[in-house]
Coordinates of C-alpha atoms and ligand atoms in Angstrom, one line a residue:
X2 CA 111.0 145.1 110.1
X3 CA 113.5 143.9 107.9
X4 CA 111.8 140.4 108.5
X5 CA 108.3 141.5 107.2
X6 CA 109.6 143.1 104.4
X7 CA 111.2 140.2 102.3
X8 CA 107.8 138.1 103.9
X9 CA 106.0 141.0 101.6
X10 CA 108.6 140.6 98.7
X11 CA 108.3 136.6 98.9
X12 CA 104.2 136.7 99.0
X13 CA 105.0 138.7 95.6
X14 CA 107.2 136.2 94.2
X15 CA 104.6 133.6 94.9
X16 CA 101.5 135.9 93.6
X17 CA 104.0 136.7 89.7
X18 CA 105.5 133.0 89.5
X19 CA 103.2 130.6 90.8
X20 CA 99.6 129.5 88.8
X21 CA 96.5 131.7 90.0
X22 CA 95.6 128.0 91.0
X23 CA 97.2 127.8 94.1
X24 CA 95.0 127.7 97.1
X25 CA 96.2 126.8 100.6
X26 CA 99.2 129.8 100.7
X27 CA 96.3 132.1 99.7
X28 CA 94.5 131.2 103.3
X29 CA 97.6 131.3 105.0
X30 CA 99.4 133.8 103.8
X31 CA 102.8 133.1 105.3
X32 CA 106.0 131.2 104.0
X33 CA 106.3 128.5 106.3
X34 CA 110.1 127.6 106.9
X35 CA 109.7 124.5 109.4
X36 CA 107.7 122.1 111.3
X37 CA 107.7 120.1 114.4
X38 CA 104.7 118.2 115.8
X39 CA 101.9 120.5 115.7
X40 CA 103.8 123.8 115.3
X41 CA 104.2 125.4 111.8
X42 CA 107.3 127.8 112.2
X43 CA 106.9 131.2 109.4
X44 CA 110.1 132.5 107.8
X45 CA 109.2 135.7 110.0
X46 CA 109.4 133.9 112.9
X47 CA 105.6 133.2 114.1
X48 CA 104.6 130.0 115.9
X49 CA 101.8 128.3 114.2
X50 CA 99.7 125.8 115.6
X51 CA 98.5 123.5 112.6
X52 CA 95.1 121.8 113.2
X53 CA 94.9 120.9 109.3
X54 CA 97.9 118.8 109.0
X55 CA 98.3 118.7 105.4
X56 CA 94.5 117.7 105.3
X57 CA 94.7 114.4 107.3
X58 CA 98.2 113.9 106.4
X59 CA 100.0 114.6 109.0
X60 CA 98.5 112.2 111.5
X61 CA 101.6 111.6 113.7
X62 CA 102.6 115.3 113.3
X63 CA 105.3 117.0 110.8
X64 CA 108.6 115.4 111.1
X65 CA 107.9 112.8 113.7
X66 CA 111.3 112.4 115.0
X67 CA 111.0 109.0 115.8
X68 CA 109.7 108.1 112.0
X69 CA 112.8 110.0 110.8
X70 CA 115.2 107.9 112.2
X71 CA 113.9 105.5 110.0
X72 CA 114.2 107.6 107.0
X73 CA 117.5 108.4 107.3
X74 CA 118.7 105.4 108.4
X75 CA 117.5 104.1 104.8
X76 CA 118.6 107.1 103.0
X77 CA 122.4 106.7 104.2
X78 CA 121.9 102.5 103.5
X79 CA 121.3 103.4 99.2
X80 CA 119.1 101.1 99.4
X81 CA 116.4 101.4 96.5
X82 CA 114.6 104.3 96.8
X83 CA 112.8 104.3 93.4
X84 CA 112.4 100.9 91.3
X85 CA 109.0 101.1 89.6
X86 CA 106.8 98.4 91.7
X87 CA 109.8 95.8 91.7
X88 CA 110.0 93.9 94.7
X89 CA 112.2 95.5 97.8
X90 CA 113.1 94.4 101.3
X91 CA 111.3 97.9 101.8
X92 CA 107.5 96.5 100.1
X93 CA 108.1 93.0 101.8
X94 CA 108.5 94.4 105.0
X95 CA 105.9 97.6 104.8
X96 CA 103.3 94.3 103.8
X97 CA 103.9 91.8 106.4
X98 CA 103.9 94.2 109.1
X99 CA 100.1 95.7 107.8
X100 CA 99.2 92.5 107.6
X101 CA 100.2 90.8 110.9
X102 CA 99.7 94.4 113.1
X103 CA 96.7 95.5 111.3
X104 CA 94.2 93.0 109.2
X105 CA 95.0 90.0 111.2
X106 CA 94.1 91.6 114.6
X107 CA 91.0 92.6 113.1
X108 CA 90.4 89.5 111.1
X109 CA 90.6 91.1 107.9
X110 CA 91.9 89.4 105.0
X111 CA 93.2 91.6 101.9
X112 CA 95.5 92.1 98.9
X113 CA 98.1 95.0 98.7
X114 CA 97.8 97.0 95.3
X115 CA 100.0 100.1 95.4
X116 CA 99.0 102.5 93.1
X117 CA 100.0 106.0 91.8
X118 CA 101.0 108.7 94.7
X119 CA 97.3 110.4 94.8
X120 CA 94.8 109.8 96.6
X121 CA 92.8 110.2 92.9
X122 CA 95.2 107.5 91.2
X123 CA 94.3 104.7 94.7
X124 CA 90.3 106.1 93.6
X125 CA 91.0 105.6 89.8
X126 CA 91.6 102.2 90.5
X127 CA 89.6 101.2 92.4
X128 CA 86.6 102.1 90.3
X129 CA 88.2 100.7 87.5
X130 CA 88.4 97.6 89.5
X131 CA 84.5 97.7 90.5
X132 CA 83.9 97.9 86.7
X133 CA 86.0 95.2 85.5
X134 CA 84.7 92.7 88.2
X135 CA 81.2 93.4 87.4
X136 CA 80.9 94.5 83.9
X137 CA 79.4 97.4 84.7
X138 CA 79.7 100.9 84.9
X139 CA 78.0 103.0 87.1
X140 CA 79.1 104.0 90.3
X141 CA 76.8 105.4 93.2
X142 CA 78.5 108.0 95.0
X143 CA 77.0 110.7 97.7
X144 CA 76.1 114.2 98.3
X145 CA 79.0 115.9 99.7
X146 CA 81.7 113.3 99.1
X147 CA 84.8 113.9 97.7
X148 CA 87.2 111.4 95.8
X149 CA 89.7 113.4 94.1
X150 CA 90.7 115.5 91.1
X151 CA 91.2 113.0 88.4
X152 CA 87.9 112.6 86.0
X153 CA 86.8 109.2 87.4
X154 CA 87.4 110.8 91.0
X155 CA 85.9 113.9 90.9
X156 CA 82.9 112.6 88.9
X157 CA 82.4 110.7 92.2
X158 CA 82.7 113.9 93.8
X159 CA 79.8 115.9 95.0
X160 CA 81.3 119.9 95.0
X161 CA 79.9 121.7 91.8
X162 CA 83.0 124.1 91.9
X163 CA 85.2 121.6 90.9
X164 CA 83.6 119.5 89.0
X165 CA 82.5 123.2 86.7
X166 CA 86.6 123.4 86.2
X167 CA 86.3 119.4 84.7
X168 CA 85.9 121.2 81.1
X169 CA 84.0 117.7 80.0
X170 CA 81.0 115.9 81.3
X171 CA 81.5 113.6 84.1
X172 CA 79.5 110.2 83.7
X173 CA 79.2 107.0 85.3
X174 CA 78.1 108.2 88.6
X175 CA 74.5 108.3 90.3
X176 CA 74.8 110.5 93.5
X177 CA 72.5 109.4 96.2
X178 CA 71.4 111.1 99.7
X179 CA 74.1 110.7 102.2
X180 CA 73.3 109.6 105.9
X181 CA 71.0 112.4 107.7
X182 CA 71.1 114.7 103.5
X183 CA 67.2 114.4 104.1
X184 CA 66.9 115.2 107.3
X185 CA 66.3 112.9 110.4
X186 CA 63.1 111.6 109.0
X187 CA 63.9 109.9 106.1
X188 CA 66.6 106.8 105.8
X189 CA 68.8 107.7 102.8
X190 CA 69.7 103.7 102.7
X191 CA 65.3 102.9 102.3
X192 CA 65.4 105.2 99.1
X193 CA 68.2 104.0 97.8
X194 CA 67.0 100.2 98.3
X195 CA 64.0 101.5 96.7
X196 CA 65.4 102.4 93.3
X197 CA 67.9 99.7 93.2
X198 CA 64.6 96.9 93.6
X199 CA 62.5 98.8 91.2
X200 CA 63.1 97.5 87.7
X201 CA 61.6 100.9 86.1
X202 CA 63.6 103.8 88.8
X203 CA 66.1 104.8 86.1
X204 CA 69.0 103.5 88.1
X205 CA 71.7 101.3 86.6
X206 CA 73.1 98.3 87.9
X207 CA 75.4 99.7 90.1
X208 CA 79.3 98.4 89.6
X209 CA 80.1 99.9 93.0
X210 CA 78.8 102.2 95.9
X211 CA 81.6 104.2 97.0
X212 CA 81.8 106.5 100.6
X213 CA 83.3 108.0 102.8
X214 CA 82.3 107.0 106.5
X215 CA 82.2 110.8 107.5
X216 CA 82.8 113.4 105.0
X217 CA 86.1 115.1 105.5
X218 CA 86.0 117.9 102.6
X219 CA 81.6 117.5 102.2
X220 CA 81.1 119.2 105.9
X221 CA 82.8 116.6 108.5
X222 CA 79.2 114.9 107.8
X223 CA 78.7 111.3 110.1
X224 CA 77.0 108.3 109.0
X225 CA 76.0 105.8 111.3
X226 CA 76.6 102.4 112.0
X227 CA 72.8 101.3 111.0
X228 CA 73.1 103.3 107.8
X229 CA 76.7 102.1 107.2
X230 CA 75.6 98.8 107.4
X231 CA 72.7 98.9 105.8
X232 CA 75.0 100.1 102.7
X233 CA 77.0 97.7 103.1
X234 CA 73.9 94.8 102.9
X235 CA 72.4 96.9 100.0
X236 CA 75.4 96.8 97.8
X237 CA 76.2 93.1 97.9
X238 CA 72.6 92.0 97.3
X239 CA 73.0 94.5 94.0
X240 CA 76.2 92.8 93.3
X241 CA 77.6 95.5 93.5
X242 CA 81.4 96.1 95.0
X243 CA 81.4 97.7 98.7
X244 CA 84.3 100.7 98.6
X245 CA 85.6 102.7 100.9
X246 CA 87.9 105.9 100.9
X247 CA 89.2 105.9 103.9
X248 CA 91.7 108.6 102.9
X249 CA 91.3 111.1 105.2
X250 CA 89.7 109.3 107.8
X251 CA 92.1 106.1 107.6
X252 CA 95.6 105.8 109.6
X253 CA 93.4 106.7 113.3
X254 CA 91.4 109.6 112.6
X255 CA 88.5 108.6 114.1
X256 CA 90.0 106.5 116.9
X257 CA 90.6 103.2 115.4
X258 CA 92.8 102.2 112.2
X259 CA 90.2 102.5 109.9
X260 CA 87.1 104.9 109.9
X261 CA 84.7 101.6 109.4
X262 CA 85.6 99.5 112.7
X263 CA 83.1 100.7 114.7
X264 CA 80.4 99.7 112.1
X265 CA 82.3 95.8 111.8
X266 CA 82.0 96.6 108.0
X267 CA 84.1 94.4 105.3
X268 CA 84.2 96.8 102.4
X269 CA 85.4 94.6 99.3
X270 CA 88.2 97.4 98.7
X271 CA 89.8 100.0 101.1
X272 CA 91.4 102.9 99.7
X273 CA 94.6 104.4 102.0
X274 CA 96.7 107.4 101.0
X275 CA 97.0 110.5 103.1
X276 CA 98.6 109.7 106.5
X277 CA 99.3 106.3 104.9
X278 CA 103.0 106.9 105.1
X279 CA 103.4 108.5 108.1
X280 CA 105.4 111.3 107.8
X281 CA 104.0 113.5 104.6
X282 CA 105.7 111.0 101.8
X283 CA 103.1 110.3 99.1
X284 CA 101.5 106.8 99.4
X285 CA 98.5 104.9 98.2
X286 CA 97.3 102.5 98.4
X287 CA 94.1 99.6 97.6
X288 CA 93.4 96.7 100.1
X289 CA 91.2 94.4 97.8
X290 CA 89.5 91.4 98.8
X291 CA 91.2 88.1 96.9
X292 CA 88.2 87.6 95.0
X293 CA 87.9 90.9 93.2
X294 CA 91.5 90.9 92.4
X295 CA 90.7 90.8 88.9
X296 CA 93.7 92.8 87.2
X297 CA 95.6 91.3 84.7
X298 CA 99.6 91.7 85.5
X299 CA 100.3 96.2 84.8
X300 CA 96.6 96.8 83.4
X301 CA 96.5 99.6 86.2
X302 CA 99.9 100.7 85.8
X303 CA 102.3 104.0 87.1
X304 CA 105.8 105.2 87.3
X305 CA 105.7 106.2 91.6
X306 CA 103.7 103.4 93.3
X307 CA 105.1 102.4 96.4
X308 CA 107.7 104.5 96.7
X309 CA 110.0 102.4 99.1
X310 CA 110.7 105.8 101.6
X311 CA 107.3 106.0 102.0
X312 CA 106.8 102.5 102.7
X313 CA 110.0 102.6 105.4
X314 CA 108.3 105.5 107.2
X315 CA 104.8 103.9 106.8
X316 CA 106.5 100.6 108.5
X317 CA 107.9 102.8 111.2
X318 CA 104.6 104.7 112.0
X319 CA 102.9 100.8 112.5
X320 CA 105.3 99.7 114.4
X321 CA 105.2 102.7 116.9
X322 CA 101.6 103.1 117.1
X323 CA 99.7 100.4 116.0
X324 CA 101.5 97.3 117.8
X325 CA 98.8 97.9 120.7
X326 CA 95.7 99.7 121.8
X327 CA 96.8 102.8 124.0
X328 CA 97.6 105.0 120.5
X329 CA 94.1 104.4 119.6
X330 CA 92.6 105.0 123.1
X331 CA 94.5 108.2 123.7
X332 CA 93.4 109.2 120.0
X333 CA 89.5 108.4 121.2
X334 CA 90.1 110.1 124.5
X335 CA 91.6 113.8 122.9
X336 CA 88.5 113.1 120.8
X337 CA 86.1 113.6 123.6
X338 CA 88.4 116.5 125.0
X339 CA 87.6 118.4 122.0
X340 CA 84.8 117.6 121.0
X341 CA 83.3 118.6 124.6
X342 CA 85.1 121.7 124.4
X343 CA 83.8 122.5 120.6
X344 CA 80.1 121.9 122.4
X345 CA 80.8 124.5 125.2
X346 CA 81.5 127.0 122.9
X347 CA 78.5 126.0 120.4
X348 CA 76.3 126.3 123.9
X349 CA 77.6 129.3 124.7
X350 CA 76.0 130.6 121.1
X351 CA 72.3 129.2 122.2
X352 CA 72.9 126.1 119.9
X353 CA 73.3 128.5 116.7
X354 CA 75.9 126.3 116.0
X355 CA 76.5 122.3 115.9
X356 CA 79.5 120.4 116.2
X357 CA 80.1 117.2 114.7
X358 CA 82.9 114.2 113.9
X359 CA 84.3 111.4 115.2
X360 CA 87.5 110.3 116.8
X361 CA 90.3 113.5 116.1
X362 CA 87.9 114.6 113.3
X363 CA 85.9 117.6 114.6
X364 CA 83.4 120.1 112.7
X365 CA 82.5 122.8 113.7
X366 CA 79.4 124.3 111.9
X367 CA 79.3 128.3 111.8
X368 CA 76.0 127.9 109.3
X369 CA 76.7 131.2 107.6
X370 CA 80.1 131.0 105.3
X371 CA 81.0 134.5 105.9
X372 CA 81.3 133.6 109.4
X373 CA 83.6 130.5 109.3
X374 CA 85.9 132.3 106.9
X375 CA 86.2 135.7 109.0
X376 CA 86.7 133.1 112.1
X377 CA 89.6 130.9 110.0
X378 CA 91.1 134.6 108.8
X379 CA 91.7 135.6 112.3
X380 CA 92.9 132.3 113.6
X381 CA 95.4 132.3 111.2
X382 CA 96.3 135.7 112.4
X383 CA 96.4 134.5 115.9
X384 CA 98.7 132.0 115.2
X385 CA 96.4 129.0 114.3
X386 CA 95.6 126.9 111.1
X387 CA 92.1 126.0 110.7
X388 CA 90.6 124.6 107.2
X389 CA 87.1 125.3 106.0
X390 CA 84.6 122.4 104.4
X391 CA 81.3 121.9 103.9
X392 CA 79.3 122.5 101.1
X393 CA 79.8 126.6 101.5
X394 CA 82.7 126.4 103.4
X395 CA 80.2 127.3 106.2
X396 CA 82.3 124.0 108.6
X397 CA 85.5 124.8 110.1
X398 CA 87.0 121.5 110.3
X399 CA 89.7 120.2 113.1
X400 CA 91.9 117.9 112.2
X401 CA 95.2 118.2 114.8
X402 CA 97.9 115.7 115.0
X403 CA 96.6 112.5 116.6
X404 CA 100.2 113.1 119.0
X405 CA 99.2 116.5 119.2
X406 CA 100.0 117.3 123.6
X407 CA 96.8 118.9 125.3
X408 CA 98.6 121.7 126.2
X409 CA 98.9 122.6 122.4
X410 CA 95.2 121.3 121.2
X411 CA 94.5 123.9 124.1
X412 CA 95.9 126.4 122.6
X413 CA 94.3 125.9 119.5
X414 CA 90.9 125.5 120.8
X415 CA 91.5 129.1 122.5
X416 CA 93.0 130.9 119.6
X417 CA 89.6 129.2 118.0
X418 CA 87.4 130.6 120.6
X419 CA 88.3 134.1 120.3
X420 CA 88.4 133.8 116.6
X421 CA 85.2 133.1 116.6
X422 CA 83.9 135.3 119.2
X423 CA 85.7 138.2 117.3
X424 CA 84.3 137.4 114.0
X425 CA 80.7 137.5 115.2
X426 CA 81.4 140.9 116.3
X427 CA 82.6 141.9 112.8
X428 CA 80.3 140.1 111.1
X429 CA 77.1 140.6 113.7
X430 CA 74.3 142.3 111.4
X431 CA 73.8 145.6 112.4
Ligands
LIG508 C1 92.3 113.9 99.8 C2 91.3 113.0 99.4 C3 91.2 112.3 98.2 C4 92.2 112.7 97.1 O1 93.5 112.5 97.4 P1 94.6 113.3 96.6 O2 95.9 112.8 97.1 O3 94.4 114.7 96.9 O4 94.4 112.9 95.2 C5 90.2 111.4 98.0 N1 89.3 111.1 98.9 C6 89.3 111.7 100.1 C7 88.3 111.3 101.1 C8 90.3 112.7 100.4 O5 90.3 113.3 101.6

């Protein structure tokens, strides 16, 4: 008793100190004290199973013990922690290991530009980049896709909500329909081909096309390989620079390192962040093709790019997990596992509902919003975290540890199951 009333007396702290902006502590209302794996531990003593993790950050789970030995070890070193983008044994080391473990064994050939923390700094960037290499401006971005919160990002970014709280007009971005946005009849990449050839379609030059391979906050929406490539062919006859954010859907997400693999795309800049660093730390991060390296020396500048703790942990997390196949493997084959499950439970509804994703990254498409936030609501009370997306938050979205153990992704699935079952007896029409 004693327990739930401070819990009540924090949430009231939080509610009279912290900005009306806050958002993720007002879906799970809890004060979360620790973290292990895939379990969230509350201040009250609940057991959480996290299948958000931190949005995609969390890919090898919270305070990955075997990531932490490196930390510490370089904490109790004093080795530099902070030292503005000077050079460290850190960098050096955190470069040379991408390099050999992961562009070289895919034949990828790129240069490192560390940028501010955010995700929305790496995106800033990079767009600035496009522009300066071409001389143009405008971007194409997608329905649904979502870049970040900074005005270049979030003018890139599909979600009206948040581009309303912008307070300016956004410009320099054409949106165009994402794979399958028409429907299954019409090829997004023909239209798009279409107004880029047509001298008289109202459609700048482009300076870059910019996506996400599936949509993490637009709906856990999928592109395919055909489309992806097709992209891919469309923006360098336009001259135009090939990007991908592979944010959220980077660091083995969908199975392999990056979200584009499958597809054998070369985008002609990669943006990392999220799980980048392993273990939570912020990192970001550009991998640009030489030949588009057009900066002159601090034009994109910042106080916390490569933050060298990040980069030890981010070192760590490749050298566990990425010096072979079976991470990857065992990340394609929990895939299956739930997405098979997910299916089971869609058919159990009469196909009311579809399920969608690749690799770890699993949607889960309740079509009514009310529904997918009643079924979130009582996971949470169940002892599960589940995140909403989609354009009405209609999607609940999957997104468990890549080391999460089945017997914990089982869990969650069940706790999901009868969240959902509950909620469409609550929310049933009568
Ligand atoms: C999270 C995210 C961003 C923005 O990253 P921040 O660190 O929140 O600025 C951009 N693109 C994608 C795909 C993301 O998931």
């Amino acid at each position: 008793m004693a327990g739930a009333t401070s819990a009540s007396r924090n949430m009231e702290t939080l509610e009279a100190l912290e900005s009306r902006v806050r958002a993720y502590s007002r879906s799970f209302p809890a004060i979360f004290s620790r973290a292990c794996g895939s379990i969230m531990l509350t201040e009250d003593g609940r057991k959480v199973v996290d299948f958000l993790c931190g949005a995609g950050t969390l890919n090898y789970g919270h305070n990955n013990h075997r990531l932490k030995a490196a930390i510490a070890d370089y904490l109790a070193s004093d080795a530099v922690i902070h030292g503005l983008d000077m050079a460290t044994p850190a960098k050096l080391e955190f470069m040379e290991t991408f390099n050999s473990l992961i562009l070289r064994r895919r034949d990828l050939q790129y240069r490192f530009q560390f940028t501010g923390p955010t995700g929305a700094n790496a995106i800033e960037a990079a767009i600035k980049l496009a522009r300066k290499v071409t001389g143009r401006q405008n971007i194409i971005s997608f329905t649904n896709g979502y870049h970040g919160m900074s005005l270049g990002a979030i003018a890139a970014s599909g979600n009206r909500y948040y581009r309303t709280a912008s307070g300016v007009s956004l410009s320099g971005v054409t949106f165009m329909p994402y794979d399958g946005y028409l429907g299954p009849d019409v090829d997004a990449a023909e239209y798009l081909q279409k107004l880029l050839g047509d001298e008289s379609s109202g459609l700048d030059r482009p300076a870059a096309i910019l996506l996400e391979t599936v949509q993490g906050e637009g709906g856990i929406n999928v592109a395919r390989k055909e489309w992806l490539q097709s992209i891919q062919t469309i923006a360098t006859n336009a001259g135009a620079l090939f990007i991908v954010d592979d944010i959220q859907m980077g660091c083995g997400r969908t199975g392999e390192f990056f979200s584009f693999e499958f597809a054998d795309l070369s985008p002609d800049i990669v943006v990392l962040s999220k799980s980048l660093s392993g273990y939570g730390l912020p990192l970001s991060m550009l991998l640009i093709k030489e030949e588009c390296d057009a900066w002159q020396p601090g034009e994109h500048t910042g106080t916390f790019r490569g933050n060298n703790l990040a980069l030890v942990s981010a070192t760590a997390a490749l050298d566990l997990y990425w010096r072979d196949d079976i991470f990857s493997q065992g990340v394609q084959r929990t895939g299956e596992v739930m997405r098979h499950r997910l299916e089971a439970i869609a058919t159990r509804y009469g196909n009311r509902f579809s399920v969608r994703g690749r690799g770890m990254a699993l949607g889960f498409d309740c079509e009514m919003s009310e529904l997918a936030a009643t079924t979130a609501c009582k996971a949470f009370e169940k002892g599960l975290i589940v995140e909403r997306c989609g354009p009405v938050d209609q999607v609940i979205k999957f997104l468990p540890a890549l080391t999460i153990d089945s017997e914990t992704l089982n869990d969650g699935l069940e706790i999901f199951e009868h969240s959902l079952d509950e909620a469409l007896k609550q929310t049933r029409p009568s």
